[in-house]
Amino acid sequence: MTRGRTLDHAAAVYDILSPLMLLGQEQMMARPCLKYLEDPVIHDVLDLGCGTGTLTLEIARLLTARCGQVVGIDAAPRMIEVARKKAGIIRNVRFDVVAAEALPYPDQSFDHVLSTFFFHHIDMELKLRAIDEAFRVLRPGGSLIIVDVDAPTNLFGRVCAWAGYYLFKQEEIRENIEGKLCLAAERSRFGAFKRLAHYQGYVSVLQLTKGF
Ligand SMILES: C[S@@+](CC[C@H](N)C(=O)[O-])C[C@H]1O[C@@H](n2cnc3c(N)ncnc32)[C@H](O)[C@@H]1O
Protein backbone atom coordinates (compact mmCIF):
# COMPACT_ATOMS: atom_id res chain seq x y z
CA MET A 1 0.00 0.00 0.00
CA THR A 2 2.91 2.36 0.76
CA ARG A 3 6.67 2.05 1.00
CA GLY A 4 6.57 4.47 3.94
CA ARG A 5 7.76 2.99 7.25
CA THR A 6 4.50 2.03 8.89
CA LEU A 7 4.30 1.09 12.55
CA ASP A 8 1.85 -1.82 12.64
CA HIS A 9 4.39 -3.83 14.63
CA ALA A 10 4.55 -1.12 17.33
CA ALA A 11 0.84 -0.29 17.63
CA ALA A 12 0.36 -2.02 21.00
CA VAL A 13 3.27 -0.21 22.66
CA TYR A 14 3.47 3.05 20.72
CA ASP A 15 1.79 5.20 23.38
CA ILE A 16 4.24 3.94 26.01
CA LEU A 17 7.45 4.00 23.96
CA SER A 18 7.00 7.09 21.81
CA PRO A 19 7.36 9.64 24.65
CA LEU A 20 10.54 7.87 25.80
CA MET A 21 12.08 8.00 22.30
CA LEU A 22 11.90 11.78 22.25
CA LEU A 23 13.24 12.15 25.78
CA GLY A 24 9.78 13.01 27.04
CA GLN A 25 9.71 16.11 24.80
CA GLU A 26 7.11 14.81 22.33
CA GLN A 27 4.12 16.61 23.84
CA MET A 28 6.13 19.78 24.36
CA MET A 29 7.02 19.83 20.64
CA ALA A 30 3.73 18.59 19.11
CA ARG A 31 1.06 20.25 21.27
CA PRO A 32 1.89 23.88 20.35
CA CYS A 33 0.65 23.18 16.81
CA LEU A 34 -2.86 23.16 18.32
CA LYS A 35 -2.61 26.93 18.61
CA TYR A 36 -2.75 27.24 14.81
CA LEU A 37 -6.24 25.74 15.02
CA GLU A 38 -7.62 28.55 17.17
CA ASP A 39 -8.96 30.46 14.16
CA PRO A 40 -12.76 29.91 14.37
CA VAL A 41 -13.07 29.58 10.57
CA ILE A 42 -11.25 26.23 10.82
CA HIS A 43 -13.85 23.42 10.79
CA ASP A 44 -12.43 20.51 8.83
CA VAL A 45 -8.99 19.26 9.85
CA LEU A 46 -6.82 16.42 8.54
CA ASP A 47 -4.05 14.79 10.62
CA LEU A 48 -1.51 12.99 8.39
CA GLY A 49 0.27 9.93 9.84
CA CYS A 50 -1.81 10.23 13.01
CA GLY A 51 -0.52 7.02 14.61
CA THR A 52 -2.66 6.07 17.59
CA GLY A 53 -4.52 9.38 17.35
CA THR A 54 -3.50 11.07 20.61
CA LEU A 55 -3.19 14.53 19.02
CA THR A 56 -6.14 13.90 16.68
CA LEU A 57 -8.37 13.39 19.71
CA GLU A 58 -7.15 16.63 21.26
CA ILE A 59 -8.03 18.37 18.01
CA ALA A 60 -11.50 16.81 18.11
CA ARG A 61 -12.02 18.24 21.62
CA LEU A 62 -10.84 21.65 20.47
CA LEU A 63 -13.22 21.66 17.49
CA THR A 64 -16.29 20.47 19.41
CA ALA A 65 -17.45 23.94 20.42
CA ARG A 66 -17.50 25.15 16.81
CA CYS A 67 -18.98 21.87 15.44
CA GLY A 68 -15.79 21.11 13.53
CA GLN A 69 -14.44 17.69 12.71
CA VAL A 70 -11.10 16.00 12.28
CA VAL A 71 -9.99 13.04 10.18
CA GLY A 72 -6.85 11.14 11.23
CA ILE A 73 -5.16 8.99 8.62
CA ASP A 74 -2.40 6.43 8.92
CA ALA A 75 -1.22 3.69 6.54
CA ALA A 76 -0.87 1.19 9.42
CA PRO A 77 -4.21 -0.57 10.09
CA ARG A 78 -3.24 -1.52 13.64
CA MET A 79 -2.37 2.05 14.60
CA ILE A 80 -5.80 3.07 13.32
CA GLU A 81 -7.42 0.23 15.26
CA VAL A 82 -5.86 1.59 18.50
CA ALA A 83 -6.89 5.16 17.57
CA ARG A 84 -10.51 4.09 16.95
CA LYS A 85 -10.64 2.35 20.33
CA LYS A 86 -9.31 5.46 22.06
CA ALA A 87 -11.92 7.61 20.26
CA GLY A 88 -14.79 5.56 21.69
CA ILE A 89 -17.99 7.47 21.12
CA ILE A 90 -16.45 10.85 20.26
CA ARG A 91 -18.50 11.89 17.24
CA ASN A 92 -16.41 14.55 15.50
CA VAL A 93 -13.41 12.36 14.75
CA ARG A 94 -12.87 9.69 12.11
CA PHE A 95 -9.84 7.50 11.51
CA ASP A 96 -9.08 6.09 8.03
CA VAL A 97 -6.42 3.63 6.88
CA VAL A 98 -4.97 5.72 4.07
CA ALA A 99 -1.52 6.57 2.67
CA ALA A 100 -0.71 10.29 2.89
CA GLU A 101 0.66 10.27 -0.68
CA ALA A 102 -2.67 9.05 -2.12
CA LEU A 103 -5.51 10.73 -0.23
CA PRO A 104 -9.01 9.58 -1.22
CA TYR A 105 -10.62 12.95 -0.36
CA PRO A 106 -11.98 15.49 -2.85
CA ASP A 107 -10.09 18.69 -3.71
CA GLN A 108 -10.47 21.53 -1.18
CA SER A 109 -12.16 19.46 1.52
CA PHE A 110 -10.13 20.63 4.56
CA ASP A 111 -9.44 24.02 6.18
CA HIS A 112 -6.24 22.84 7.84
CA VAL A 113 -3.86 19.90 7.55
CA LEU A 114 -1.24 18.97 10.12
CA SER A 115 1.29 16.26 10.70
CA THR A 116 3.52 15.47 13.68
CA PHE A 117 6.58 13.22 13.41
CA PHE A 118 5.33 11.54 10.23
CA PHE A 119 7.49 12.93 7.41
CA HIS A 120 10.64 11.17 8.63
CA HIS A 121 8.80 7.91 7.80
CA ILE A 122 8.64 8.53 4.05
CA ASP A 123 11.31 9.08 1.40
CA MET A 124 11.85 12.22 -0.65
CA GLU A 125 9.53 11.23 -3.49
CA LEU A 126 6.71 10.38 -1.06
CA LYS A 127 7.38 13.57 0.96
CA LEU A 128 6.72 15.57 -2.20
CA ARG A 129 3.65 13.55 -3.13
CA ALA A 130 2.21 13.79 0.41
CA ILE A 131 2.79 17.56 0.55
CA ASP A 132 1.18 17.99 -2.88
CA GLU A 133 -1.77 15.89 -1.76
CA ALA A 134 -2.16 18.14 1.30
CA PHE A 135 -2.14 21.14 -1.10
CA ARG A 136 -4.87 19.55 -3.22
CA VAL A 137 -7.24 18.77 -0.32
CA LEU A 138 -6.73 22.16 1.39
CA ARG A 139 -9.13 25.02 0.80
CA PRO A 140 -7.51 28.29 -0.39
CA GLY A 141 -6.02 30.19 2.56
CA GLY A 142 -5.53 26.98 4.56
CA SER A 143 -2.21 25.78 5.93
CA LEU A 144 -0.29 22.56 6.25
CA ILE A 145 1.65 22.50 9.54
CA ILE A 146 4.49 19.98 9.77
CA VAL A 147 6.31 19.16 13.02
CA ASP A 148 9.31 16.94 12.31
CA VAL A 149 13.03 16.32 12.38
CA ASP A 150 14.92 18.99 10.42
CA ALA A 151 18.56 19.90 9.77
CA PRO A 152 20.17 20.17 13.26
CA THR A 153 21.33 23.59 14.38
CA ASN A 154 23.34 22.80 17.52
CA LEU A 155 25.36 20.02 19.14
CA PHE A 156 22.42 18.67 21.16
CA GLY A 157 20.28 18.61 18.02
CA ARG A 158 22.99 16.83 16.03
CA VAL A 159 23.35 14.17 18.74
CA CYS A 160 19.58 13.56 19.00
CA ALA A 161 18.95 13.53 15.24
CA TRP A 162 21.87 11.25 14.35
CA ALA A 163 21.11 8.96 17.34
CA GLY A 164 17.62 8.51 15.88
CA TYR A 165 19.10 7.70 12.49
CA TYR A 166 21.58 5.12 13.84
CA LEU A 167 19.01 3.60 16.22
CA PHE A 168 16.44 2.97 13.49
CA LYS A 169 18.80 2.83 10.48
CA GLN A 170 16.18 4.90 8.69
CA GLU A 171 17.33 6.68 5.51
CA GLU A 172 14.21 8.85 5.64
CA ILE A 173 15.53 10.37 8.92
CA ARG A 174 18.88 11.09 7.24
CA GLU A 175 16.99 12.91 4.47
CA ASN A 176 15.33 15.17 7.04
CA ILE A 177 18.69 15.79 8.76
CA GLU A 178 20.10 16.77 5.35
CA GLY A 179 17.34 19.34 4.92
CA LYS A 180 15.29 17.42 2.36
CA LEU A 181 11.96 17.96 4.13
CA CYS A 182 12.40 21.71 3.62
CA LEU A 183 13.52 21.10 0.04
CA ALA A 184 10.37 19.07 -0.61
CA ALA A 185 8.30 21.89 0.93
CA GLU A 186 9.93 24.41 -1.46
CA ARG A 187 9.54 22.17 -4.51
CA SER A 188 5.91 21.35 -3.72
CA ARG A 189 2.84 23.09 -5.11
CA PHE A 190 2.95 25.40 -2.06
CA GLY A 191 6.24 26.77 -3.44
CA ALA A 192 7.48 28.09 -0.08
CA PHE A 193 7.33 27.54 3.66
CA LYS A 194 7.82 29.43 6.92
CA ARG A 195 9.73 27.95 9.87
CA LEU A 196 7.50 28.90 12.81
CA ALA A 197 9.55 27.28 15.56
CA HIS A 198 12.61 25.13 16.13
CA TYR A 199 12.91 22.86 19.18
CA GLN A 200 15.90 21.19 20.81
CA GLY A 201 18.08 22.07 17.81
CA TYR A 202 16.55 19.42 15.51
CA VAL A 203 12.74 19.58 15.35
CA SER A 204 11.06 22.30 13.29
CA VAL A 205 7.50 23.49 12.89
CA LEU A 206 6.93 24.37 9.22
CA GLN A 207 3.95 26.22 7.82
CA LEU A 208 2.97 25.87 4.15
CA THR A 209 0.05 28.04 3.11
CA LYS A 210 -2.18 27.65 0.07
CA GLY A 211 -2.83 31.04 -1.50
CA PHE A 212 -6.25 32.29 -2.55
C1 LIG B 1 6.20 8.36 14.44
S1 LIG B 1 4.55 8.02 14.01
C2 LIG B 1 3.77 9.57 14.36
C3 LIG B 1 2.40 9.38 14.90
C4 LIG B 1 1.71 10.64 15.44
N1 LIG B 1 1.55 11.65 14.42
C5 LIG B 1 2.45 11.19 16.62
O1 LIG B 1 2.89 12.36 16.58
O2 LIG B 1 2.57 10.48 17.62
C6 LIG B 1 4.58 8.00 12.23
C7 LIG B 1 3.33 7.34 11.63
O3 LIG B 1 3.37 7.43 10.20
C8 LIG B 1 2.74 6.27 9.68
N2 LIG B 1 3.06 6.15 8.26
C9 LIG B 1 4.19 5.70 7.66
N3 LIG B 1 4.10 5.81 6.32
C10 LIG B 1 2.87 6.36 6.06
C11 LIG B 1 2.21 6.79 4.88
N4 LIG B 1 2.77 6.65 3.67
N5 LIG B 1 0.99 7.36 4.98
C12 LIG B 1 0.39 7.52 6.20
N6 LIG B 1 0.97 7.15 7.36
C13 LIG B 1 2.20 6.57 7.30
C14 LIG B 1 3.24 5.16 10.57
O4 LIG B 1 2.43 4.01 10.50
C15 LIG B 1 3.22 5.85 11.94
O5 LIG B 1 2.01 5.60 12.62
PDB file of C-alpha atoms and ligand atoms in Angstrom:
ATOM      1  CA  MET A   1       0.000   0.000   0.000  1.00  0.00           C
ATOM      2  CA  THR A   2       2.910   2.363   0.757  1.00  0.00           C
ATOM      3  CA  ARG A   3       6.667   2.049   1.003  1.00  0.00           C
ATOM      4  CA  GLY A   4       6.570   4.467   3.944  1.00  0.00           C
ATOM      5  CA  ARG A   5       7.755   2.994   7.249  1.00  0.00           C
ATOM      6  CA  THR A   6       4.499   2.035   8.887  1.00  0.00           C
ATOM      7  CA  LEU A   7       4.299   1.089  12.548  1.00  0.00           C
ATOM      8  CA  ASP A   8       1.848  -1.820  12.642  1.00  0.00           C
ATOM      9  CA  HIS A   9       4.388  -3.827  14.630  1.00  0.00           C
ATOM     10  CA  ALA A  10       4.551  -1.124  17.335  1.00  0.00           C
ATOM     11  CA  ALA A  11       0.842  -0.292  17.628  1.00  0.00           C
ATOM     12  CA  ALA A  12       0.355  -2.024  20.999  1.00  0.00           C
ATOM     13  CA  VAL A  13       3.274  -0.211  22.663  1.00  0.00           C
ATOM     14  CA  TYR A  14       3.475   3.048  20.716  1.00  0.00           C
ATOM     15  CA  ASP A  15       1.795   5.204  23.377  1.00  0.00           C
ATOM     16  CA  ILE A  16       4.240   3.940  26.014  1.00  0.00           C
ATOM     17  CA  LEU A  17       7.452   3.999  23.963  1.00  0.00           C
ATOM     18  CA  SER A  18       7.004   7.085  21.808  1.00  0.00           C
ATOM     19  CA  PRO A  19       7.359   9.644  24.647  1.00  0.00           C
ATOM     20  CA  LEU A  20      10.539   7.865  25.799  1.00  0.00           C
ATOM     21  CA  MET A  21      12.080   7.998  22.301  1.00  0.00           C
ATOM     22  CA  LEU A  22      11.896  11.776  22.251  1.00  0.00           C
ATOM     23  CA  LEU A  23      13.243  12.151  25.779  1.00  0.00           C
ATOM     24  CA  GLY A  24       9.776  13.007  27.042  1.00  0.00           C
ATOM     25  CA  GLN A  25       9.710  16.106  24.805  1.00  0.00           C
ATOM     26  CA  GLU A  26       7.115  14.807  22.334  1.00  0.00           C
ATOM     27  CA  GLN A  27       4.118  16.610  23.843  1.00  0.00           C
ATOM     28  CA  MET A  28       6.131  19.776  24.356  1.00  0.00           C
ATOM     29  CA  MET A  29       7.023  19.826  20.641  1.00  0.00           C
ATOM     30  CA  ALA A  30       3.726  18.591  19.112  1.00  0.00           C
ATOM     31  CA  ARG A  31       1.062  20.251  21.266  1.00  0.00           C
ATOM     32  CA  PRO A  32       1.890  23.883  20.354  1.00  0.00           C
ATOM     33  CA  CYS A  33       0.650  23.179  16.813  1.00  0.00           C
ATOM     34  CA  LEU A  34      -2.861  23.157  18.321  1.00  0.00           C
ATOM     35  CA  LYS A  35      -2.608  26.930  18.612  1.00  0.00           C
ATOM     36  CA  TYR A  36      -2.748  27.237  14.812  1.00  0.00           C
ATOM     37  CA  LEU A  37      -6.242  25.740  15.018  1.00  0.00           C
ATOM     38  CA  GLU A  38      -7.619  28.546  17.174  1.00  0.00           C
ATOM     39  CA  ASP A  39      -8.963  30.459  14.158  1.00  0.00           C
ATOM     40  CA  PRO A  40     -12.763  29.908  14.367  1.00  0.00           C
ATOM     41  CA  VAL A  41     -13.071  29.579  10.567  1.00  0.00           C
ATOM     42  CA  ILE A  42     -11.254  26.229  10.818  1.00  0.00           C
ATOM     43  CA  HIS A  43     -13.849  23.416  10.795  1.00  0.00           C
ATOM     44  CA  ASP A  44     -12.425  20.513   8.831  1.00  0.00           C
ATOM     45  CA  VAL A  45      -8.989  19.265   9.850  1.00  0.00           C
ATOM     46  CA  LEU A  46      -6.824  16.419   8.539  1.00  0.00           C
ATOM     47  CA  ASP A  47      -4.053  14.793  10.615  1.00  0.00           C
ATOM     48  CA  LEU A  48      -1.510  12.991   8.386  1.00  0.00           C
ATOM     49  CA  GLY A  49       0.268   9.934   9.840  1.00  0.00           C
ATOM     50  CA  CYS A  50      -1.813  10.232  13.009  1.00  0.00           C
ATOM     51  CA  GLY A  51      -0.518   7.020  14.606  1.00  0.00           C
ATOM     52  CA  THR A  52      -2.664   6.074  17.593  1.00  0.00           C
ATOM     53  CA  GLY A  53      -4.522   9.377  17.350  1.00  0.00           C
ATOM     54  CA  THR A  54      -3.500  11.071  20.610  1.00  0.00           C
ATOM     55  CA  LEU A  55      -3.187  14.528  19.023  1.00  0.00           C
ATOM     56  CA  THR A  56      -6.138  13.897  16.676  1.00  0.00           C
ATOM     57  CA  LEU A  57      -8.374  13.387  19.706  1.00  0.00           C
ATOM     58  CA  GLU A  58      -7.148  16.628  21.264  1.00  0.00           C
ATOM     59  CA  ILE A  59      -8.026  18.375  18.010  1.00  0.00           C
ATOM     60  CA  ALA A  60     -11.502  16.809  18.105  1.00  0.00           C
ATOM     61  CA  ARG A  61     -12.016  18.235  21.622  1.00  0.00           C
ATOM     62  CA  LEU A  62     -10.841  21.646  20.469  1.00  0.00           C
ATOM     63  CA  LEU A  63     -13.223  21.658  17.491  1.00  0.00           C
ATOM     64  CA  THR A  64     -16.286  20.466  19.405  1.00  0.00           C
ATOM     65  CA  ALA A  65     -17.447  23.935  20.421  1.00  0.00           C
ATOM     66  CA  ARG A  66     -17.503  25.149  16.813  1.00  0.00           C
ATOM     67  CA  CYS A  67     -18.979  21.870  15.445  1.00  0.00           C
ATOM     68  CA  GLY A  68     -15.788  21.112  13.531  1.00  0.00           C
ATOM     69  CA  GLN A  69     -14.436  17.690  12.710  1.00  0.00           C
ATOM     70  CA  VAL A  70     -11.104  15.996  12.275  1.00  0.00           C
ATOM     71  CA  VAL A  71      -9.987  13.038  10.183  1.00  0.00           C
ATOM     72  CA  GLY A  72      -6.849  11.141  11.231  1.00  0.00           C
ATOM     73  CA  ILE A  73      -5.160   8.988   8.622  1.00  0.00           C
ATOM     74  CA  ASP A  74      -2.403   6.426   8.917  1.00  0.00           C
ATOM     75  CA  ALA A  75      -1.220   3.693   6.542  1.00  0.00           C
ATOM     76  CA  ALA A  76      -0.867   1.189   9.422  1.00  0.00           C
ATOM     77  CA  PRO A  77      -4.207  -0.570  10.087  1.00  0.00           C
ATOM     78  CA  ARG A  78      -3.238  -1.521  13.640  1.00  0.00           C
ATOM     79  CA  MET A  79      -2.366   2.048  14.597  1.00  0.00           C
ATOM     80  CA  ILE A  80      -5.797   3.070  13.317  1.00  0.00           C
ATOM     81  CA  GLU A  81      -7.416   0.230  15.264  1.00  0.00           C
ATOM     82  CA  VAL A  82      -5.864   1.591  18.502  1.00  0.00           C
ATOM     83  CA  ALA A  83      -6.892   5.160  17.574  1.00  0.00           C
ATOM     84  CA  ARG A  84     -10.508   4.091  16.953  1.00  0.00           C
ATOM     85  CA  LYS A  85     -10.644   2.345  20.334  1.00  0.00           C
ATOM     86  CA  LYS A  86      -9.306   5.465  22.060  1.00  0.00           C
ATOM     87  CA  ALA A  87     -11.915   7.607  20.263  1.00  0.00           C
ATOM     88  CA  GLY A  88     -14.792   5.558  21.686  1.00  0.00           C
ATOM     89  CA  ILE A  89     -17.986   7.473  21.121  1.00  0.00           C
ATOM     90  CA  ILE A  90     -16.446  10.850  20.260  1.00  0.00           C
ATOM     91  CA  ARG A  91     -18.496  11.895  17.244  1.00  0.00           C
ATOM     92  CA  ASN A  92     -16.414  14.549  15.503  1.00  0.00           C
ATOM     93  CA  VAL A  93     -13.409  12.359  14.746  1.00  0.00           C
ATOM     94  CA  ARG A  94     -12.875   9.688  12.106  1.00  0.00           C
ATOM     95  CA  PHE A  95      -9.838   7.501  11.508  1.00  0.00           C
ATOM     96  CA  ASP A  96      -9.078   6.095   8.034  1.00  0.00           C
ATOM     97  CA  VAL A  97      -6.421   3.630   6.876  1.00  0.00           C
ATOM     98  CA  VAL A  98      -4.967   5.715   4.073  1.00  0.00           C
ATOM     99  CA  ALA A  99      -1.520   6.575   2.669  1.00  0.00           C
ATOM    100  CA  ALA A 100      -0.709  10.288   2.888  1.00  0.00           C
ATOM    101  CA  GLU A 101       0.656  10.271  -0.675  1.00  0.00           C
ATOM    102  CA  ALA A 102      -2.671   9.054  -2.121  1.00  0.00           C
ATOM    103  CA  LEU A 103      -5.512  10.730  -0.229  1.00  0.00           C
ATOM    104  CA  PRO A 104      -9.013   9.583  -1.223  1.00  0.00           C
ATOM    105  CA  TYR A 105     -10.616  12.947  -0.358  1.00  0.00           C
ATOM    106  CA  PRO A 106     -11.980  15.491  -2.852  1.00  0.00           C
ATOM    107  CA  ASP A 107     -10.091  18.694  -3.712  1.00  0.00           C
ATOM    108  CA  GLN A 108     -10.470  21.532  -1.181  1.00  0.00           C
ATOM    109  CA  SER A 109     -12.162  19.455   1.517  1.00  0.00           C
ATOM    110  CA  PHE A 110     -10.134  20.634   4.562  1.00  0.00           C
ATOM    111  CA  ASP A 111      -9.440  24.016   6.183  1.00  0.00           C
ATOM    112  CA  HIS A 112      -6.244  22.845   7.841  1.00  0.00           C
ATOM    113  CA  VAL A 113      -3.856  19.899   7.546  1.00  0.00           C
ATOM    114  CA  LEU A 114      -1.237  18.971  10.124  1.00  0.00           C
ATOM    115  CA  SER A 115       1.294  16.263  10.696  1.00  0.00           C
ATOM    116  CA  THR A 116       3.521  15.472  13.675  1.00  0.00           C
ATOM    117  CA  PHE A 117       6.576  13.219  13.415  1.00  0.00           C
ATOM    118  CA  PHE A 118       5.328  11.544  10.232  1.00  0.00           C
ATOM    119  CA  PHE A 119       7.490  12.934   7.414  1.00  0.00           C
ATOM    120  CA  HIS A 120      10.636  11.166   8.628  1.00  0.00           C
ATOM    121  CA  HIS A 121       8.804   7.906   7.802  1.00  0.00           C
ATOM    122  CA  ILE A 122       8.636   8.531   4.054  1.00  0.00           C
ATOM    123  CA  ASP A 123      11.308   9.076   1.403  1.00  0.00           C
ATOM    124  CA  MET A 124      11.850  12.224  -0.646  1.00  0.00           C
ATOM    125  CA  GLU A 125       9.525  11.228  -3.493  1.00  0.00           C
ATOM    126  CA  LEU A 126       6.715  10.382  -1.060  1.00  0.00           C
ATOM    127  CA  LYS A 127       7.382  13.566   0.965  1.00  0.00           C
ATOM    128  CA  LEU A 128       6.724  15.569  -2.205  1.00  0.00           C
ATOM    129  CA  ARG A 129       3.649  13.553  -3.129  1.00  0.00           C
ATOM    130  CA  ALA A 130       2.210  13.788   0.405  1.00  0.00           C
ATOM    131  CA  ILE A 131       2.794  17.562   0.550  1.00  0.00           C
ATOM    132  CA  ASP A 132       1.184  17.995  -2.881  1.00  0.00           C
ATOM    133  CA  GLU A 133      -1.772  15.892  -1.756  1.00  0.00           C
ATOM    134  CA  ALA A 134      -2.157  18.141   1.295  1.00  0.00           C
ATOM    135  CA  PHE A 135      -2.137  21.136  -1.096  1.00  0.00           C
ATOM    136  CA  ARG A 136      -4.866  19.545  -3.222  1.00  0.00           C
ATOM    137  CA  VAL A 137      -7.237  18.772  -0.321  1.00  0.00           C
ATOM    138  CA  LEU A 138      -6.730  22.158   1.389  1.00  0.00           C
ATOM    139  CA  ARG A 139      -9.127  25.023   0.802  1.00  0.00           C
ATOM    140  CA  PRO A 140      -7.511  28.287  -0.389  1.00  0.00           C
ATOM    141  CA  GLY A 141      -6.021  30.188   2.559  1.00  0.00           C
ATOM    142  CA  GLY A 142      -5.534  26.980   4.564  1.00  0.00           C
ATOM    143  CA  SER A 143      -2.209  25.780   5.925  1.00  0.00           C
ATOM    144  CA  LEU A 144      -0.295  22.560   6.254  1.00  0.00           C
ATOM    145  CA  ILE A 145       1.651  22.504   9.541  1.00  0.00           C
ATOM    146  CA  ILE A 146       4.486  19.980   9.769  1.00  0.00           C
ATOM    147  CA  VAL A 147       6.308  19.161  13.018  1.00  0.00           C
ATOM    148  CA  ASP A 148       9.313  16.940  12.308  1.00  0.00           C
ATOM    149  CA  VAL A 149      13.034  16.319  12.378  1.00  0.00           C
ATOM    150  CA  ASP A 150      14.917  18.992  10.424  1.00  0.00           C
ATOM    151  CA  ALA A 151      18.565  19.899   9.771  1.00  0.00           C
ATOM    152  CA  PRO A 152      20.169  20.169  13.255  1.00  0.00           C
ATOM    153  CA  THR A 153      21.327  23.586  14.383  1.00  0.00           C
ATOM    154  CA  ASN A 154      23.344  22.796  17.517  1.00  0.00           C
ATOM    155  CA  LEU A 155      25.357  20.023  19.137  1.00  0.00           C
ATOM    156  CA  PHE A 156      22.418  18.666  21.165  1.00  0.00           C
ATOM    157  CA  GLY A 157      20.279  18.609  18.022  1.00  0.00           C
ATOM    158  CA  ARG A 158      22.991  16.828  16.028  1.00  0.00           C
ATOM    159  CA  VAL A 159      23.351  14.167  18.741  1.00  0.00           C
ATOM    160  CA  CYS A 160      19.580  13.561  19.001  1.00  0.00           C
ATOM    161  CA  ALA A 161      18.952  13.529  15.244  1.00  0.00           C
ATOM    162  CA  TRP A 162      21.868  11.247  14.355  1.00  0.00           C
ATOM    163  CA  ALA A 163      21.115   8.962  17.342  1.00  0.00           C
ATOM    164  CA  GLY A 164      17.617   8.512  15.884  1.00  0.00           C
ATOM    165  CA  TYR A 165      19.099   7.703  12.493  1.00  0.00           C
ATOM    166  CA  TYR A 166      21.576   5.118  13.836  1.00  0.00           C
ATOM    167  CA  LEU A 167      19.011   3.596  16.224  1.00  0.00           C
ATOM    168  CA  PHE A 168      16.439   2.968  13.492  1.00  0.00           C
ATOM    169  CA  LYS A 169      18.805   2.832  10.479  1.00  0.00           C
ATOM    170  CA  GLN A 170      16.184   4.899   8.689  1.00  0.00           C
ATOM    171  CA  GLU A 171      17.332   6.677   5.510  1.00  0.00           C
ATOM    172  CA  GLU A 172      14.208   8.854   5.643  1.00  0.00           C
ATOM    173  CA  ILE A 173      15.529  10.369   8.915  1.00  0.00           C
ATOM    174  CA  ARG A 174      18.877  11.088   7.239  1.00  0.00           C
ATOM    175  CA  GLU A 175      16.995  12.910   4.469  1.00  0.00           C
ATOM    176  CA  ASN A 176      15.331  15.174   7.035  1.00  0.00           C
ATOM    177  CA  ILE A 177      18.690  15.794   8.756  1.00  0.00           C
ATOM    178  CA  GLU A 178      20.101  16.770   5.346  1.00  0.00           C
ATOM    179  CA  GLY A 179      17.337  19.342   4.924  1.00  0.00           C
ATOM    180  CA  LYS A 180      15.288  17.421   2.356  1.00  0.00           C
ATOM    181  CA  LEU A 181      11.963  17.963   4.129  1.00  0.00           C
ATOM    182  CA  CYS A 182      12.398  21.708   3.621  1.00  0.00           C
ATOM    183  CA  LEU A 183      13.522  21.103   0.037  1.00  0.00           C
ATOM    184  CA  ALA A 184      10.366  19.066  -0.607  1.00  0.00           C
ATOM    185  CA  ALA A 185       8.298  21.886   0.926  1.00  0.00           C
ATOM    186  CA  GLU A 186       9.925  24.411  -1.463  1.00  0.00           C
ATOM    187  CA  ARG A 187       9.536  22.168  -4.514  1.00  0.00           C
ATOM    188  CA  SER A 188       5.911  21.349  -3.718  1.00  0.00           C
ATOM    189  CA  ARG A 189       2.843  23.087  -5.112  1.00  0.00           C
ATOM    190  CA  PHE A 190       2.952  25.405  -2.055  1.00  0.00           C
ATOM    191  CA  GLY A 191       6.243  26.767  -3.445  1.00  0.00           C
ATOM    192  CA  ALA A 192       7.478  28.087  -0.078  1.00  0.00           C
ATOM    193  CA  PHE A 193       7.330  27.536   3.661  1.00  0.00           C
ATOM    194  CA  LYS A 194       7.819  29.427   6.922  1.00  0.00           C
ATOM    195  CA  ARG A 195       9.730  27.952   9.867  1.00  0.00           C
ATOM    196  CA  LEU A 196       7.501  28.901  12.809  1.00  0.00           C
ATOM    197  CA  ALA A 197       9.546  27.279  15.565  1.00  0.00           C
ATOM    198  CA  HIS A 198      12.609  25.128  16.129  1.00  0.00           C
ATOM    199  CA  TYR A 199      12.908  22.864  19.181  1.00  0.00           C
ATOM    200  CA  GLN A 200      15.897  21.186  20.807  1.00  0.00           C
ATOM    201  CA  GLY A 201      18.083  22.070  17.815  1.00  0.00           C
ATOM    202  CA  TYR A 202      16.551  19.418  15.509  1.00  0.00           C
ATOM    203  CA  VAL A 203      12.736  19.577  15.352  1.00  0.00           C
ATOM    204  CA  SER A 204      11.061  22.300  13.292  1.00  0.00           C
ATOM    205  CA  VAL A 205       7.501  23.487  12.887  1.00  0.00           C
ATOM    206  CA  LEU A 206       6.935  24.370   9.218  1.00  0.00           C
ATOM    207  CA  GLN A 207       3.945  26.220   7.825  1.00  0.00           C
ATOM    208  CA  LEU A 208       2.973  25.871   4.153  1.00  0.00           C
ATOM    209  CA  THR A 209       0.046  28.040   3.115  1.00  0.00           C
ATOM    210  CA  LYS A 210      -2.176  27.650   0.069  1.00  0.00           C
ATOM    211  CA  GLY A 211      -2.831  31.038  -1.504  1.00  0.00           C
ATOM    212  CA  PHE A 212      -6.252  32.291  -2.554  1.00  0.00           C
TER     213      PHE A 212
HETATM  214  C1  LIG B   1       6.202   8.364  14.436  1.00  0.00           C
HETATM  215  S1  LIG B   1       4.546   8.016  14.006  1.00  0.00           S
HETATM  216  C2  LIG B   1       3.771   9.569  14.364  1.00  0.00           C
HETATM  217  C3  LIG B   1       2.400   9.382  14.900  1.00  0.00           C
HETATM  218  C4  LIG B   1       1.709  10.638  15.441  1.00  0.00           C
HETATM  219  N1  LIG B   1       1.554  11.653  14.424  1.00  0.00           N
HETATM  220  C5  LIG B   1       2.453  11.191  16.620  1.00  0.00           C
HETATM  221  O1  LIG B   1       2.895  12.362  16.584  1.00  0.00           O
HETATM  222  O2  LIG B   1       2.570  10.476  17.624  1.00  0.00           O
HETATM  223  C6  LIG B   1       4.578   8.000  12.226  1.00  0.00           C
HETATM  224  C7  LIG B   1       3.330   7.341  11.628  1.00  0.00           C
HETATM  225  O3  LIG B   1       3.371   7.435  10.203  1.00  0.00           O
HETATM  226  C8  LIG B   1       2.736   6.274   9.682  1.00  0.00           C
HETATM  227  N2  LIG B   1       3.056   6.152   8.258  1.00  0.00           N
HETATM  228  C9  LIG B   1       4.187   5.695   7.663  1.00  0.00           C
HETATM  229  N3  LIG B   1       4.096   5.806   6.322  1.00  0.00           N
HETATM  230  C10 LIG B   1       2.872   6.359   6.063  1.00  0.00           C
HETATM  231  C11 LIG B   1       2.206   6.788   4.877  1.00  0.00           C
HETATM  232  N4  LIG B   1       2.774   6.649   3.667  1.00  0.00           N
HETATM  233  N5  LIG B   1       0.989   7.361   4.983  1.00  0.00           N
HETATM  234  C12 LIG B   1       0.393   7.522   6.203  1.00  0.00           C
HETATM  235  N6  LIG B   1       0.973   7.145   7.363  1.00  0.00           N
HETATM  236  C13 LIG B   1       2.197   6.574   7.302  1.00  0.00           C
HETATM  237  C14 LIG B   1       3.241   5.162  10.568  1.00  0.00           C
HETATM  238  O4  LIG B   1       2.430   4.013  10.504  1.00  0.00           O
HETATM  239  C15 LIG B   1       3.217   5.846  11.938  1.00  0.00           C
HETATM  240  O5  LIG B   1       2.011   5.599  12.623  1.00  0.00           O
END
